[in-house]
Amino acid sequence: MAGCMSRNRHVLHLVHLALAILGIHISFNSLQSLSTSVLPASLGNNMIATQAIVFAVSSFLLAPIIITQIGPKWSLLGAGLCYCVLMLAVQWPYDYIVIPAAVVMGAGAGVLWASQGTYLTIAAANHAISKNEEKEAKISDFNGYFYSIYQFNQVAGNLIAFGVFSILGDGGTSVPASAVTALMFVYLGICLVSSLSFFFLVDESIPPSDLSRKAPSLLKRIFSAAALLKDVRMLMVAPLMLYSGWLQGFIFVNFTADVINPSIGTIKLCLVFVSYGCVNVVTSFVVGKLGDRFGVGPIVLVGWLTHTTFYLGTYILTVFGYLDIAMYRDQSWIIYVSTGLFSMGDAAIQIAVPILVGKVFLDDVEAAFSNLKFFQSGGNSIISLLGRNLPHQTKV
């Protein structure tokens, strides 16, 4: 028994990492999907756009420095607490409180996700070495396992929201302020416990074969993320990175505000994202296995086919007058089917990108994942900022 646990210790470390980040994003991703419904006027959009912009800057400039100095484990702990600042601030929904907190959270998010990618890649390499396999052999598996757990955040977070709103709500499609306040305190507690759990996360050491290489100077590592922008491989992957962030802003901010909330209301919106999360969990596991056997190409193909079907179908039906708010309201199954289709593509893209980055840039993972999160948050901020001023058809 002890020998089995020792052989699989890197998998256990991965599970710990995934559960902690799951808890943090049960809170934040649920807040994001509900932000345009439960926060006043444009505050929700401004909050999402602000954190995404700072996220981009932090991923590119701050994350490599922090991870280099204190390592992924302690970077994860500090970054998780930055999320807690925002979860506390939304109790007072004013621009001068929420926007500065979104800046803090965005800075932490850049560090958290770059640390996650670094830790996961090192753990996957160590696990492969322990099995006498090539270092990159387990990266697809580990990403699949991680995202299968992580994507459960939409299921858990929105089930919590649905329960709180059902108990404390007035039975209508909108929810009272007291229910929103109670929900945010629940999310804050989950976020805080999850962040503090990083204290007990076991450090993953760099594979022995990599220790023989001379470590670059601190100054060189600080600018390593920028240096990768000259790498042709990074430029080829950049559009996919940008799109993987864009799609998050589109579904959780724009499609929610333009279609879901006006059609079925805030309480049923929670159920839509529960189903979205369920599809995401299953797809993440399946495409992770697919990538391990056939490579990253088929995963990207799944994402491309499902999203092309979603965009073309939605655009054509909207232009010709077959889809409008009244139709979504009367035939709510259309929302569940369309978001489920989008969720399949989302899961495929979100897994394909880190697998690709982890395999191609295995020798410079901190800088590579800093670039990944820079482009992802950039895509998110673009659609969040432009989405307020563009009609739904144009965004599709």
CSV table of C-alpha atoms in Angstrom, one decimal, residues 123-336:
chain,number,residue,atom,x,y,z
A,123,ALA,CA,4.8,16.8,-11.5
A,124,ALA,CA,3.9,15.1,-14.8
A,125,ALA,CA,7.6,14.9,-15.8
A,126,ASN,CA,8.5,13.5,-12.4
A,127,HIS,CA,5.7,10.9,-12.6
A,128,ALA,CA,6.8,9.9,-16.1
A,129,ILE,CA,10.4,9.5,-14.9
A,130,SER,CA,9.3,7.3,-12.0
A,131,LYS,CA,7.6,5.1,-14.6
A,132,ASN,CA,10.8,5.0,-16.7
A,133,GLU,CA,9.1,7.0,-19.5
A,134,GLU,CA,9.9,10.1,-21.4
A,135,LYS,CA,9.4,13.3,-19.4
A,136,GLU,CA,6.6,14.6,-21.6
A,137,ALA,CA,4.7,11.2,-21.7
A,138,LYS,CA,2.3,12.1,-18.9
A,139,ILE,CA,1.6,15.8,-19.6
A,140,SER,CA,-1.7,15.0,-21.6
A,141,ASP,CA,-2.9,12.7,-18.8
A,142,PHE,CA,-2.1,15.2,-16.0
A,143,ASN,CA,-3.9,18.0,-17.9
A,144,GLY,CA,-6.9,15.8,-18.5
A,145,TYR,CA,-7.1,14.8,-14.8
A,146,PHE,CA,-6.6,18.4,-13.6
A,147,TYR,CA,-9.3,19.9,-15.9
A,148,SER,CA,-11.7,17.0,-15.2
A,149,ILE,CA,-11.6,18.1,-11.5
A,150,TYR,CA,-11.2,21.8,-12.1
A,151,GLN,CA,-14.2,22.1,-14.5
A,152,PHE,CA,-16.5,20.8,-11.8
A,153,ASN,CA,-16.3,24.4,-10.4
A,154,GLN,CA,-19.2,25.4,-12.6
A,155,VAL,CA,-21.4,22.5,-11.4
A,156,ALA,CA,-20.6,23.1,-7.7
A,157,GLY,CA,-20.6,26.9,-7.8
A,158,ASN,CA,-23.9,27.2,-9.6
A,159,LEU,CA,-25.6,24.5,-7.6
A,160,ILE,CA,-24.6,26.5,-4.4
A,161,ALA,CA,-26.0,29.7,-6.0
A,162,PHE,CA,-29.2,27.9,-7.1
A,163,GLY,CA,-29.7,26.5,-3.5
A,164,VAL,CA,-29.1,29.9,-1.8
A,165,PHE,CA,-31.3,31.8,-4.2
A,166,SER,CA,-34.1,29.2,-4.0
A,167,ILE,CA,-34.0,29.3,-0.1
A,168,LEU,CA,-33.6,33.1,0.3
A,169,GLY,CA,-35.2,34.3,-2.9
A,170,ASP,CA,-38.8,35.6,-3.4
A,171,GLY,CA,-39.8,33.0,-6.0
A,172,GLY,CA,-39.4,35.3,-9.0
A,173,THR,CA,-36.7,35.4,-11.7
A,174,SER,CA,-34.7,38.1,-9.8
A,175,VAL,CA,-33.0,37.7,-6.4
A,176,PRO,CA,-33.0,40.0,-3.4
A,177,ALA,CA,-29.8,41.7,-2.2
A,178,SER,CA,-29.8,39.6,1.0
A,179,ALA,CA,-29.5,36.4,-1.0
A,180,VAL,CA,-26.6,37.8,-3.0
A,181,THR,CA,-24.8,38.9,0.2
A,182,ALA,CA,-25.3,35.4,1.8
A,183,LEU,CA,-24.0,33.7,-1.4
A,184,MET,CA,-20.9,35.9,-1.6
A,185,PHE,CA,-20.0,35.1,2.0
A,186,VAL,CA,-20.3,31.4,1.2
A,187,TYR,CA,-18.0,31.8,-1.8
A,188,LEU,CA,-15.5,33.8,0.4
A,189,GLY,CA,-15.3,31.0,2.9
A,190,ILE,CA,-14.7,28.4,0.2
A,191,CYS,CA,-12.1,30.5,-1.5
A,192,LEU,CA,-10.2,31.2,1.8
A,193,VAL,CA,-10.1,27.5,2.9
A,194,SER,CA,-9.0,26.4,-0.6
A,195,SER,CA,-6.2,29.1,-0.7
A,196,LEU,CA,-4.9,28.2,2.7
A,197,SER,CA,-4.7,24.5,1.7
A,198,PHE,CA,-1.8,25.3,-0.5
A,199,PHE,CA,0.3,25.6,2.7
A,200,PHE,CA,0.1,21.7,2.8
A,201,LEU,CA,0.9,21.2,-0.9
A,202,VAL,CA,4.0,19.1,-1.3
A,203,ASP,CA,6.7,20.8,-3.4
A,204,GLU,CA,7.6,19.2,-6.7
A,205,SER,CA,11.3,19.2,-7.5
A,206,ILE,CA,12.7,19.8,-10.9
A,207,PRO,CA,13.6,16.5,-12.7
A,208,PRO,CA,17.2,15.4,-11.9
A,209,SER,CA,18.1,15.5,-15.6
A,210,ASP,CA,17.3,19.2,-15.6
A,211,LEU,CA,19.4,20.1,-12.5
A,212,SER,CA,22.6,19.6,-14.4
A,213,ARG,CA,21.9,22.6,-16.6
A,214,LYS,CA,23.2,25.9,-15.4
A,215,ALA,CA,20.3,28.0,-14.0
A,216,PRO,CA,19.9,31.3,-15.7
A,217,SER,CA,20.4,34.6,-13.8
A,218,LEU,CA,17.5,36.2,-12.1
A,219,LEU,CA,17.5,39.1,-14.6
A,220,LYS,CA,17.5,36.7,-17.5
A,221,ARG,CA,14.5,34.8,-16.0
A,222,ILE,CA,12.6,38.0,-15.5
A,223,PHE,CA,12.8,38.8,-19.2
A,224,SER,CA,12.4,35.2,-20.3
A,225,ALA,CA,8.7,35.5,-20.9
A,226,ALA,CA,9.3,38.5,-23.3
A,227,ALA,CA,12.1,36.7,-25.0
A,228,LEU,CA,9.8,33.8,-25.9
A,229,LEU,CA,7.7,36.2,-28.0
A,230,LYS,CA,10.5,36.0,-30.6
A,231,ASP,CA,10.2,32.3,-30.8
A,232,VAL,CA,8.3,31.2,-33.9
A,233,ARG,CA,6.7,28.3,-32.0
A,234,MET,CA,5.2,30.8,-29.5
A,235,LEU,CA,3.9,33.0,-32.3
A,236,MET,CA,2.2,30.0,-34.0
A,237,VAL,CA,0.4,29.0,-30.7
A,238,ALA,CA,-0.5,32.6,-29.7
A,239,PRO,CA,-3.8,32.8,-31.8
A,240,LEU,CA,-5.1,29.7,-30.1
A,241,MET,CA,-4.0,31.1,-26.7
A,242,LEU,CA,-5.8,34.3,-27.4
A,243,TYR,CA,-9.0,32.5,-28.5
A,244,SER,CA,-9.0,30.3,-25.4
A,245,GLY,CA,-9.3,33.5,-23.3
A,246,TRP,CA,-11.8,35.2,-25.7
A,247,LEU,CA,-14.2,32.3,-25.5
A,248,GLN,CA,-14.4,32.5,-21.7
A,249,GLY,CA,-15.3,36.2,-21.8
A,250,PHE,CA,-17.8,35.5,-24.5
A,251,ILE,CA,-19.8,32.8,-22.8
A,252,PHE,CA,-19.6,34.0,-19.2
A,253,VAL,CA,-20.1,37.7,-19.8
A,254,ASN,CA,-21.5,38.5,-23.2
A,255,PHE,CA,-23.7,35.4,-24.0
A,256,THR,CA,-24.9,35.5,-20.4
A,257,ALA,CA,-25.9,39.2,-20.5
A,258,ASP,CA,-27.2,39.2,-24.1
A,259,VAL,CA,-29.2,35.9,-24.1
A,260,ILE,CA,-29.3,33.8,-21.0
A,261,ASN,CA,-30.3,36.3,-18.3
A,262,PRO,CA,-32.9,38.2,-20.3
A,263,SER,CA,-34.5,35.0,-21.5
A,264,ILE,CA,-34.7,32.9,-18.3
A,265,GLY,CA,-33.6,35.0,-15.3
A,266,THR,CA,-30.8,34.7,-12.8
A,267,ILE,CA,-32.0,31.6,-10.9
A,268,LYS,CA,-32.4,29.4,-14.0
A,269,LEU,CA,-29.1,30.8,-15.3
A,270,CYS,CA,-27.4,28.9,-12.5
A,271,LEU,CA,-28.9,25.6,-13.8
A,272,VAL,CA,-27.6,26.4,-17.3
A,273,PHE,CA,-24.1,26.7,-16.0
A,274,VAL,CA,-24.5,23.5,-13.9
A,275,SER,CA,-25.2,21.6,-17.2
A,276,TYR,CA,-22.4,23.6,-18.8
A,277,GLY,CA,-20.0,22.4,-16.1
A,278,CYS,CA,-21.2,18.7,-16.4
A,279,VAL,CA,-20.4,18.7,-20.1
A,280,ASN,CA,-17.1,20.3,-19.4
A,281,VAL,CA,-16.0,17.7,-16.8
A,282,VAL,CA,-16.9,14.7,-19.1
A,283,THR,CA,-15.3,16.3,-22.2
A,284,SER,CA,-12.1,17.3,-20.3
A,285,PHE,CA,-11.6,13.7,-19.2
A,286,VAL,CA,-12.3,12.2,-22.6
A,287,VAL,CA,-10.1,14.6,-24.6
A,288,GLY,CA,-7.3,14.3,-22.1
A,289,LYS,CA,-7.2,10.6,-22.9
A,290,LEU,CA,-7.6,11.3,-26.6
A,291,GLY,CA,-4.5,13.6,-26.4
A,292,ASP,CA,-2.4,11.0,-24.7
A,293,ARG,CA,-3.1,8.5,-27.4
A,294,PHE,CA,-3.4,10.6,-30.6
A,295,GLY,CA,-1.7,13.9,-29.8
A,296,VAL,CA,-3.1,17.4,-29.5
A,297,GLY,CA,-4.3,17.7,-33.1
A,298,PRO,CA,-7.6,15.8,-32.6
A,299,ILE,CA,-8.4,17.8,-29.4
A,300,VAL,CA,-8.1,21.1,-31.3
A,301,LEU,CA,-10.3,19.6,-34.1
A,302,VAL,CA,-13.0,18.8,-31.6
A,303,GLY,CA,-12.9,22.4,-30.3
A,304,TRP,CA,-12.9,23.8,-33.8
A,305,LEU,CA,-15.9,21.7,-35.0
A,306,THR,CA,-18.1,22.3,-32.0
A,307,HIS,CA,-17.5,26.1,-31.9
A,308,THR,CA,-17.8,26.5,-35.6
A,309,THR,CA,-21.2,24.7,-35.4
A,310,PHE,CA,-22.2,27.0,-32.5
A,311,TYR,CA,-21.2,30.2,-34.2
A,312,LEU,CA,-22.6,29.5,-37.6
A,313,GLY,CA,-25.8,28.0,-36.3
A,314,THR,CA,-26.4,30.9,-33.9
A,315,TYR,CA,-25.5,33.6,-36.5
A,316,ILE,CA,-27.6,32.2,-39.3
A,317,LEU,CA,-30.7,31.5,-37.2
A,318,THR,CA,-30.5,35.0,-35.6
A,319,VAL,CA,-30.0,36.8,-38.9
A,320,PHE,CA,-33.0,35.0,-40.5
A,321,GLY,CA,-35.2,35.7,-37.5
A,322,TYR,CA,-35.5,32.2,-36.1
A,323,LEU,CA,-33.7,33.0,-32.9
A,324,ASP,CA,-34.5,35.9,-30.6
A,325,ILE,CA,-35.1,36.5,-26.9
A,326,ALA,CA,-38.7,35.4,-27.1
A,327,MET,CA,-37.7,32.1,-28.8
A,328,TYR,CA,-35.0,31.5,-26.1
A,329,ARG,CA,-37.6,32.2,-23.4
A,330,ASP,CA,-40.3,29.9,-24.9
A,331,GLN,CA,-37.9,27.1,-25.9
A,332,SER,CA,-35.3,27.2,-23.1
A,333,TRP,CA,-33.9,23.8,-24.2
A,334,ILE,CA,-32.2,25.7,-27.0
A,335,ILE,CA,-30.0,27.5,-24.4
A,336,TYR,CA,-29.1,24.2,-22.8
